[in-house]
Amino acid sequence: MPGSDLPTLNAGLELMVAFRILGAFEVVGADGPVNLGAPRQRSVLGRLLVARGRVVPTARMIDDLWGDHPPGSAVASVHSYISNLRRVLESGRATGVPPRVLVTVSPGYAIRSEDVDAWRFEDMVRRGAAFLGAGDTRAALREFDMALGIWRGPAYAEFTTSDWALPEITRLDELHAMAVEHRANAAIALDSPGAVVADLRAHLAEHPLREEGWRLLAIALYNQGRQGDALVALRQARHTLVEELGIDPSPRLQQLEADILSQSSAIARPAAANESSERVTSSTAWFPPEKAGEAKGAAGPETGDQIFGRERELGLLSGMSRGIALISGEAGIGKSALVKAAMAGYSRLGWQVAVGRCPETGGAPAGWAWVEILRLLTAQVAPADRVAAQIRRLLADPDAPRSAHGDADLTSERFRLRRDLAVYFADAARVSPLLLVLDDLHRADEETLATLVDLASELRNTEVLIVGTFREEEADGLAETLAALARHEPVRIVLNGLDQDAAGSLLAAVSGTTVTPGTLAAVTGRTGGNPFFLRETARLIAAEGEDAALSTVPPGVRDVLRRRFARLPASMRGVLSEAAVIGRDFDIDVLIDLNGNGEEPVVEAVETALAAGLLAEPEGGGLRFTHALTRDALYDDMSRMRQIRTHGRVAASLERLRPRGVSALVHHFVAGGEPSAAARHCVLAAERAEQRFAYREAASFWGQAIELTDEKDPELLVGRVRALALCNKLDEARKLRKRAIQLALPHADHELTARVVGALDVPTAYRTEGGGEDSPEVVRVIEETLSQLPEGDRAARCSLLTSLAFELVGFEGDEAMRGAKAADEALAMARRLKDPEALAGALNARHLYTFRGDGDGAADRLRIGTELLRLAQAHGMVIVEILAHLILARQALECLDHPRAEHHTIRMEQLSAQHRLNGPGSLTTCRRAVWPAITVEHRTTGRLYRATARAHLLQDERWSEPISYHLPTGTER
């Protein structure tokens, strides 16, 4: 219910905490108030809530908490406070689940909650003001009653001595005062003046200078028939204003006094919505819904003024008729383009539009942006006589008379000048509404900013809209100005990168071609959706093609980035250059190890880069260059020699800290000129992949190792041949084995030859044909090598005999008999050698000869399958165990023993699930198709065979057996 302090349920039905800011600062969970810890930790939470959901950079947090002298442990302390707060705010969050309330968002932290009483209060007040402006006073009164019902006291009362809290405290106090007055206005309009008199008197006791409160009190008293009390209230207002400020009441208040004295009938009418409520409502939008597509813009021949993907932001601007709008974002994000579109829209509605730009270089007169605005406006609307002299003086007109005050009181002179500016703008707005744009406020001088703050106050009730743009990463000098403007409730528009659809439209418009989806995704990622970066990349695509966009930094982008880098101290640029060598994503501990100068300079450089928007902190941890182009520009600016040396140092750091990060190690060792070290890590990675049954990944790592050694090491080829065979790439494996045999033979090493030839002999259930085109040559090599080996049992002889048996499977006549004899010899020798792997291979080869038709093949298959199963289980050979169950399941079907076949099929499934092997699923599906085929259930058989085919197409890389199925006579293959 509205006004309740109980925690709310989110969409996932997870109980969340409620934040109480109004009155005592506390957080309420399911079990009552939460212990927020020590004062500084409470301040961290308070600072995040003050930001109203926006990100608070870590550097800003440190400045706000410790001021100019933070301790060296400040970053660690902030991280500790955040961790502690997350524990109490989400006590039920499971390990590994990302936080949902206090979240990490580059370059700092933010609160994500719908249950903050101050935020709900503000929403209710705004809705009430909107209802009031639309004339729905009853709905407005209801909203204001609910809002004031949750106001338990001054906001952030615990932090009234903290500079970071004061602007928000002031803003919320102002919003509360406005809510009291709006409620009184609505109640008076509903002919209930008596209900508000006491509230307004209490309100004016706290805010005696608020003329609107005095006006409403006088009207309420008058409508109660208390004309004398109404006049007393107005005279008390006059006395307060004269005593406190030395000024008379406003014309509006003076007119009300005259109306009461004359008993004007105008007073009896319910009060209309005042100016404050009008500010909350929207004027006629100049981008109506049916024209929203025009936000993608009509453009010039270069599409330089065209904007993409900013419909929502344009809608926000189009709904304003007065007040302040502040547009922020990084360089090139499209602030000026958005403002240009807004200017065009307002111009079409008959508004006067003027732009003032804050100069980038020094030497311009103070307040230059306002001078530019005045030069444009005075050409359209001449200043009235009472302010003409000051306006001409500001415009540096040589004929302008000097102020009678001279230069003795510069402060007073500036005050009068700003008041005259306000008068001029107000006069001009009576002719037609004004849109005043201040571009690049982050470069503004003190006079420009001070004038902006003054005018925001002076013009708040006029039809003047002031729009300011600034770069968030360069806005440190705007802190006081933004705090001062906060009381006027500016509309804040923060521009982020374009999404992929908008980026694609921009690229197509500028390059004149539609880029491929892969290139679009890559370019959007590299540029972070920054429109300027995208535009420059599009021109590069038009000139050099898509490939250039994936590897080249466009010249215009490079120039912009170099200017940003130049603002950083040289030592920090050095740290960022080292980070660029590591890659777009990196960990700070690796960077510290690489830098070698200790933790402090690296952390300082990183914090500065985070604040500047060059780096971000992804939710998954670590650090990341905001744009790949930023990383590439830093990297490309290094000399080739420095790049190579730094890559070598990165590889050394990774070898110490991330020894299992093989891809990164290989990359940096190769780039650092150490291919042999890179090949060594590829071999380690391939062996680890094979242990996980990731044979395709293993084949890739073996391939990298081969490339790094120029294909000179036959042992590396052996590894890749076996991996390729295990992921069913038999043709490629056979071709590579042929190359390996050619490399091995000159070594005259019989053991090496045996390993090379036997690399293709992986566990297999059946082969339908005897090898490939190279089989005769392979058989010749095997037999020659066997003849050269000493007599007796040895591993090499056993391996070669097994290979010979595999190679001759499927041949007829003498070759088939030679193969069977070789299998028998290999099997006997393997038993004598007591080598489990050799025995498994020999049993596998012998099994393939049980289908020749001589002897009791089914009994042989049962015996071989049973022995293979025992052997595999005894020595942990998972693939061999699956093969054994496959052999036994097929043998059971041959004997029409369906229960036993199903038992072995289930065991295959269990082993596949246990070791995360997807491929054997196709084998079990095919096995189950055989029984319905035997029992003439053709529909079921067809369905299962189709499922088998689909499973083969989707086969997992970690299991891919080169298999062919021997089915009972009469069944379909």
Short mmCIF file of N, CA and C in Angstrom, two decimals, residues 884-940:
data_model
loop_
_atom_site.label_atom_id
_atom_site.label_comp_id
_atom_site.label_asym_id
_atom_site.label_seq_id
_atom_site.Cartn_x
_atom_site.Cartn_y
_atom_site.Cartn_z
N ALA A 884 32.93 -50.97 -25.02
CA ALA A 884 32.61 -52.33 -24.57
C ALA A 884 31.11 -52.50 -24.42
N HIS A 885 30.43 -51.53 -23.81
CA HIS A 885 28.97 -51.63 -23.68
C HIS A 885 28.30 -51.63 -25.05
N LEU A 886 28.85 -50.87 -25.99
CA LEU A 886 28.29 -50.84 -27.34
C LEU A 886 28.41 -52.22 -27.99
N ILE A 887 29.59 -52.84 -27.85
CA ILE A 887 29.80 -54.19 -28.42
C ILE A 887 28.83 -55.19 -27.79
N LEU A 888 28.69 -55.10 -26.45
CA LEU A 888 27.84 -56.06 -25.75
C LEU A 888 26.36 -55.81 -26.05
N ALA A 889 25.96 -54.55 -26.20
CA ALA A 889 24.56 -54.27 -26.53
C ALA A 889 24.23 -54.83 -27.91
N ARG A 890 25.13 -54.67 -28.85
CA ARG A 890 24.88 -55.17 -30.20
C ARG A 890 24.84 -56.70 -30.20
N GLN A 891 25.76 -57.30 -29.44
CA GLN A 891 25.79 -58.77 -29.37
C GLN A 891 24.51 -59.31 -28.74
N ALA A 892 23.98 -58.58 -27.74
CA ALA A 892 22.73 -59.03 -27.11
C ALA A 892 21.57 -58.97 -28.09
N LEU A 893 21.53 -57.94 -28.92
CA LEU A 893 20.47 -57.85 -29.92
C LEU A 893 20.57 -58.97 -30.94
N GLU A 894 21.82 -59.31 -31.29
CA GLU A 894 21.98 -60.44 -32.22
C GLU A 894 21.37 -61.71 -31.65
N CYS A 895 21.46 -61.84 -30.34
CA CYS A 895 20.91 -63.03 -29.66
C CYS A 895 19.46 -62.82 -29.24
N LEU A 896 18.87 -61.72 -29.70
CA LEU A 896 17.49 -61.37 -29.37
C LEU A 896 17.26 -61.27 -27.87
N ASP A 897 18.29 -60.83 -27.16
CA ASP A 897 18.21 -60.64 -25.70
C ASP A 897 18.01 -59.14 -25.43
N HIS A 898 16.78 -58.70 -25.58
CA HIS A 898 16.50 -57.27 -25.46
C HIS A 898 16.79 -56.71 -24.06
N PRO A 899 16.46 -57.38 -22.97
CA PRO A 899 16.77 -56.83 -21.64
C PRO A 899 18.26 -56.57 -21.45
N ARG A 900 19.10 -57.51 -21.90
CA ARG A 900 20.54 -57.31 -21.73
C ARG A 900 21.03 -56.17 -22.62
N ALA A 901 20.50 -56.07 -23.81
CA ALA A 901 20.88 -54.96 -24.70
C ALA A 901 20.51 -53.63 -24.07
N GLU A 902 19.31 -53.58 -23.45
CA GLU A 902 18.87 -52.34 -22.82
C GLU A 902 19.75 -51.99 -21.62
N HIS A 903 20.19 -53.02 -20.87
CA HIS A 903 21.08 -52.78 -19.73
C HIS A 903 22.36 -52.07 -20.18
N HIS A 904 22.99 -52.57 -21.23
CA HIS A 904 24.24 -51.96 -21.70
C HIS A 904 23.98 -50.58 -22.32
N THR A 905 22.84 -50.41 -22.94
CA THR A 905 22.50 -49.10 -23.51
C THR A 905 22.34 -48.07 -22.40
N ILE A 906 21.68 -48.45 -21.32
CA ILE A 906 21.50 -47.54 -20.18
C ILE A 906 22.86 -47.17 -19.58
N ARG A 907 23.76 -48.15 -19.48
CA ARG A 907 25.09 -47.86 -18.91
C ARG A 907 25.85 -46.88 -19.81
N MET A 908 25.69 -47.00 -21.12
CA MET A 908 26.29 -46.02 -22.03
C MET A 908 25.76 -44.63 -21.75
N GLU A 909 24.45 -44.51 -21.56
CA GLU A 909 23.85 -43.22 -21.26
C GLU A 909 24.35 -42.65 -19.94
N GLN A 910 24.48 -43.51 -18.94
CA GLN A 910 24.95 -43.05 -17.64
C GLN A 910 26.38 -42.55 -17.71
N LEU A 911 27.23 -43.29 -18.41
CA LEU A 911 28.62 -42.85 -18.56
C LEU A 911 28.69 -41.54 -19.33
N SER A 912 27.86 -41.40 -20.35
CA SER A 912 27.85 -40.16 -21.14
C SER A 912 27.46 -38.97 -20.29
N ALA A 913 26.42 -39.16 -19.45
CA ALA A 913 25.99 -38.07 -18.58
C ALA A 913 27.04 -37.75 -17.53
N GLN A 914 27.65 -38.80 -16.97
CA GLN A 914 28.66 -38.59 -15.92
C GLN A 914 29.85 -37.80 -16.43
N HIS A 915 30.25 -38.06 -17.65
CA HIS A 915 31.44 -37.40 -18.21
C HIS A 915 31.09 -36.32 -19.23
N ARG A 916 29.80 -35.95 -19.27
CA ARG A 916 29.32 -34.87 -20.13
C ARG A 916 29.68 -35.12 -21.59
N LEU A 917 29.39 -36.31 -22.06
CA LEU A 917 29.62 -36.67 -23.46
C LEU A 917 28.28 -36.75 -24.15
N ASN A 918 28.07 -35.91 -25.15
CA ASN A 918 26.79 -35.88 -25.85
C ASN A 918 26.74 -36.89 -26.99
N GLY A 919 27.87 -37.15 -27.62
CA GLY A 919 27.90 -37.98 -28.81
C GLY A 919 27.33 -39.37 -28.65
N PRO A 920 27.67 -40.08 -27.56
CA PRO A 920 27.14 -41.44 -27.42
C PRO A 920 25.62 -41.52 -27.42
N GLY A 921 24.95 -40.38 -27.25
CA GLY A 921 23.49 -40.40 -27.31
C GLY A 921 23.00 -40.92 -28.65
N SER A 922 23.72 -40.59 -29.72
CA SER A 922 23.31 -41.08 -31.04
C SER A 922 23.49 -42.59 -31.14
N LEU A 923 24.49 -43.12 -30.43
CA LEU A 923 24.71 -44.57 -30.46
C LEU A 923 23.59 -45.30 -29.74
N THR A 924 23.19 -44.77 -28.59
CA THR A 924 22.12 -45.42 -27.84
C THR A 924 20.80 -45.33 -28.59
N THR A 925 20.55 -44.21 -29.26
CA THR A 925 19.31 -44.07 -30.04
C THR A 925 19.29 -45.09 -31.18
N CYS A 926 20.44 -45.23 -31.83
CA CYS A 926 20.52 -46.19 -32.93
C CYS A 926 20.34 -47.62 -32.41
N ARG A 927 20.95 -47.93 -31.26
CA ARG A 927 20.78 -49.26 -30.68
C ARG A 927 19.31 -49.56 -30.44
N ARG A 928 18.59 -48.54 -29.89
CA ARG A 928 17.17 -48.76 -29.57
C ARG A 928 16.33 -48.89 -30.84
N ALA A 929 16.84 -48.43 -31.96
CA ALA A 929 16.08 -48.56 -33.22
C ALA A 929 16.11 -49.99 -33.74
N VAL A 930 17.10 -50.78 -33.31
CA VAL A 930 17.24 -52.12 -33.87
C VAL A 930 16.11 -53.04 -33.41
N TRP A 931 15.75 -52.98 -32.14
CA TRP A 931 14.73 -53.91 -31.63
C TRP A 931 13.38 -53.72 -32.31
N PRO A 932 12.88 -52.48 -32.46
CA PRO A 932 11.63 -52.34 -33.21
C PRO A 932 11.75 -52.82 -34.64
N ALA A 933 12.98 -52.72 -35.22
CA ALA A 933 13.16 -53.23 -36.58
C ALA A 933 13.00 -54.74 -36.61
N ILE A 934 13.54 -55.38 -35.57
CA ILE A 934 13.43 -56.84 -35.49
C ILE A 934 11.99 -57.26 -35.29
N THR A 935 11.24 -56.45 -34.49
CA THR A 935 9.85 -56.81 -34.19
C THR A 935 8.86 -56.16 -35.17
N VAL A 936 9.38 -55.69 -36.29
CA VAL A 936 8.60 -55.14 -37.39
C VAL A 936 7.75 -53.95 -36.95
N GLU A 937 8.29 -53.08 -36.09
CA GLU A 937 7.63 -51.82 -35.72
C GLU A 937 8.30 -50.71 -36.54
N HIS A 938 7.92 -50.64 -37.81
CA HIS A 938 8.65 -49.79 -38.74
C HIS A 938 8.56 -48.30 -38.40
N ARG A 939 7.39 -47.86 -37.92
CA ARG A 939 7.23 -46.43 -37.61
C ARG A 939 8.20 -46.02 -36.49
N THR A 940 8.26 -46.84 -35.45
CA THR A 940 9.18 -46.54 -34.35
C THR A 940 10.61 -46.60 -34.83
#
